[in-house]
C-alpha cells in the first residue's frame, strides 16, 4: 500500500502491522499492541485500531482472544477436535436425541457417492490423491426444516466393507 493520504488510517495501520509480522518482529503466538497502544502511537480512535485488526483477522494473520488482545496466528492449521454427544443405547443418533429432548423432531437426509480423493481430502485423511473415498452429504432437519449441512469423507480402505 502507498503511504498516501488517500488510504484509510485503519488500512495503513493494518499494513504496518502486516509488515512487522512479515519481518519477524512479531512471531506466531506473540501478543500484538493493544488498541490503546495503537491509539497512542497513531493518534486515531480505538475503532480505527479495531478495524485494522479485523482486516488482519480476515487475512488469517491475527487471532483475537476475548479479554486478552490480539495475537499473531500460527501458520499451522489448528488441530481437529472431534466431540461426539453421547446417548443411551436405543436413543438413536445423538442429534436426534438432543432435539427430541427439546421437543423437536430431528431427522436427516443424506446422499453418498464413491469418489477419488483430491489433494485437499487426501492430505486431510493422510491418504494418496486418487485413493477411493466415500463422500456423504447430509442435510439435518428440525421439524422438517433444514438446520445444518455436513459432509463426510471416509477412506474406502478403512470403511469400504462396512
mmCIF file of N, CA and C in Angstrom, residues 3 5 8 17-18 30 33-34 39 42 44-45 58 69 75 99 103 108 114 118 126 137 145 147 155 162:
data_model
loop_
_atom_site.group_PDB
_atom_site.id
_atom_site.type_symbol
_atom_site.label_atom_id
_atom_site.label_comp_id
_atom_site.label_asym_id
_atom_site.label_seq_id
_atom_site.Cartn_x
_atom_site.Cartn_y
_atom_site.Cartn_z
ATOM 1 N N UNK A 3 1.784 5.180 1.063
ATOM 2 C CA UNK A 3 1.704 5.958 2.298
ATOM 3 C C UNK A 3 0.867 7.205 2.097
ATOM 4 N N UNK A 5 -2.253 9.938 1.583
ATOM 5 C CA UNK A 5 -3.383 10.283 2.435
ATOM 6 C C UNK A 5 -4.689 9.696 1.922
ATOM 7 N N UNK A 8 -7.146 4.770 3.839
ATOM 8 C CA UNK A 8 -7.785 4.881 5.151
ATOM 9 C C UNK A 8 -6.784 4.593 6.260
ATOM 10 N N UNK A 17 1.334 -3.257 10.611
ATOM 11 C CA UNK A 17 1.408 -4.462 11.444
ATOM 12 C C UNK A 17 1.749 -5.685 10.594
ATOM 13 N N UNK A 18 1.148 -5.778 9.408
ATOM 14 C CA UNK A 18 1.441 -6.887 8.494
ATOM 15 C C UNK A 18 2.934 -6.910 8.145
ATOM 16 N N UNK A 30 2.775 -14.370 19.517
ATOM 17 C CA UNK A 30 3.086 -13.108 20.199
ATOM 18 C C UNK A 30 1.838 -12.237 20.291
ATOM 19 N N UNK A 33 0.310 -5.143 19.758
ATOM 20 C CA UNK A 33 -0.015 -3.939 20.532
ATOM 21 C C UNK A 33 -1.508 -3.846 20.830
ATOM 22 N N UNK A 34 -1.813 -3.380 22.024
ATOM 23 C CA UNK A 34 -3.211 -3.222 22.422
ATOM 24 C C UNK A 34 -3.860 -2.105 21.614
ATOM 25 N N UNK A 39 -3.793 3.459 19.535
ATOM 26 C CA UNK A 39 -4.374 4.806 19.616
ATOM 27 C C UNK A 39 -3.297 5.829 19.957
ATOM 28 N N UNK A 42 -0.622 6.043 16.887
ATOM 29 C CA UNK A 42 -1.080 6.577 15.609
ATOM 30 C C UNK A 42 -2.018 7.773 15.727
ATOM 31 N N UNK A 44 -5.293 7.798 16.383
ATOM 32 C CA UNK A 44 -6.652 7.569 15.913
ATOM 33 C C UNK A 44 -7.478 6.913 17.010
ATOM 34 N N UNK A 45 -8.779 6.831 16.794
ATOM 35 C CA UNK A 45 -9.676 6.243 17.790
ATOM 36 C C UNK A 45 -9.453 4.739 17.911
ATOM 37 N N UNK A 58 -9.257 -11.213 9.045
ATOM 38 C CA UNK A 58 -9.816 -11.720 7.799
ATOM 39 C C UNK A 58 -8.725 -12.262 6.882
ATOM 40 N N UNK A 69 -6.598 -9.788 24.033
ATOM 41 C CA UNK A 69 -5.979 -8.990 22.987
ATOM 42 C C UNK A 69 -5.880 -9.728 21.672
ATOM 43 N N UNK A 75 0.977 -20.277 11.467
ATOM 44 C CA UNK A 75 0.660 -20.715 10.111
ATOM 45 C C UNK A 75 0.182 -22.165 10.067
ATOM 46 N N UNK A 99 -32.375 -33.109 19.988
ATOM 47 C CA UNK A 99 -33.541 -32.359 19.527
ATOM 48 C C UNK A 99 -34.827 -32.857 20.176
ATOM 49 N N UNK A 103 -38.113 -31.117 22.320
ATOM 50 C CA UNK A 103 -39.442 -31.120 21.724
ATOM 51 C C UNK A 103 -39.446 -30.913 20.223
ATOM 52 N N UNK A 108 -32.794 -36.451 9.190
ATOM 53 C CA UNK A 108 -31.790 -36.016 8.241
ATOM 54 C C UNK A 108 -31.969 -36.748 6.929
ATOM 55 N N UNK A 114 -19.224 -42.760 -4.137
ATOM 56 C CA UNK A 114 -17.785 -43.007 -4.131
ATOM 57 C C UNK A 114 -17.085 -41.967 -5.006
ATOM 58 N N UNK A 118 -9.278 -35.851 -3.783
ATOM 59 C CA UNK A 118 -8.455 -34.792 -4.367
ATOM 60 C C UNK A 118 -7.302 -34.493 -3.407
ATOM 61 N N UNK A 126 -4.809 -38.269 5.235
ATOM 62 C CA UNK A 126 -3.494 -38.916 5.214
ATOM 63 C C UNK A 126 -3.502 -40.155 4.325
ATOM 64 N N UNK A 137 -23.011 -36.334 1.813
ATOM 65 C CA UNK A 137 -23.546 -35.008 2.132
ATOM 66 C C UNK A 137 -24.807 -35.199 2.963
ATOM 67 N N UNK A 145 -37.494 -28.664 8.774
ATOM 68 C CA UNK A 145 -36.787 -27.520 8.205
ATOM 69 C C UNK A 145 -35.281 -27.751 8.269
ATOM 70 N N UNK A 147 -31.541 -27.322 9.068
ATOM 71 C CA UNK A 147 -30.864 -26.551 10.113
ATOM 72 C C UNK A 147 -29.348 -26.658 10.044
ATOM 73 N N UNK A 155 -12.140 -42.919 3.958
ATOM 74 C CA UNK A 155 -11.290 -43.724 3.070
ATOM 75 C C UNK A 155 -11.903 -45.111 2.886
ATOM 76 N N UNK A 162 -17.927 -51.901 5.218
ATOM 77 C CA UNK A 162 -18.963 -51.770 6.260
ATOM 78 C C UNK A 162 -20.275 -51.298 5.688
#
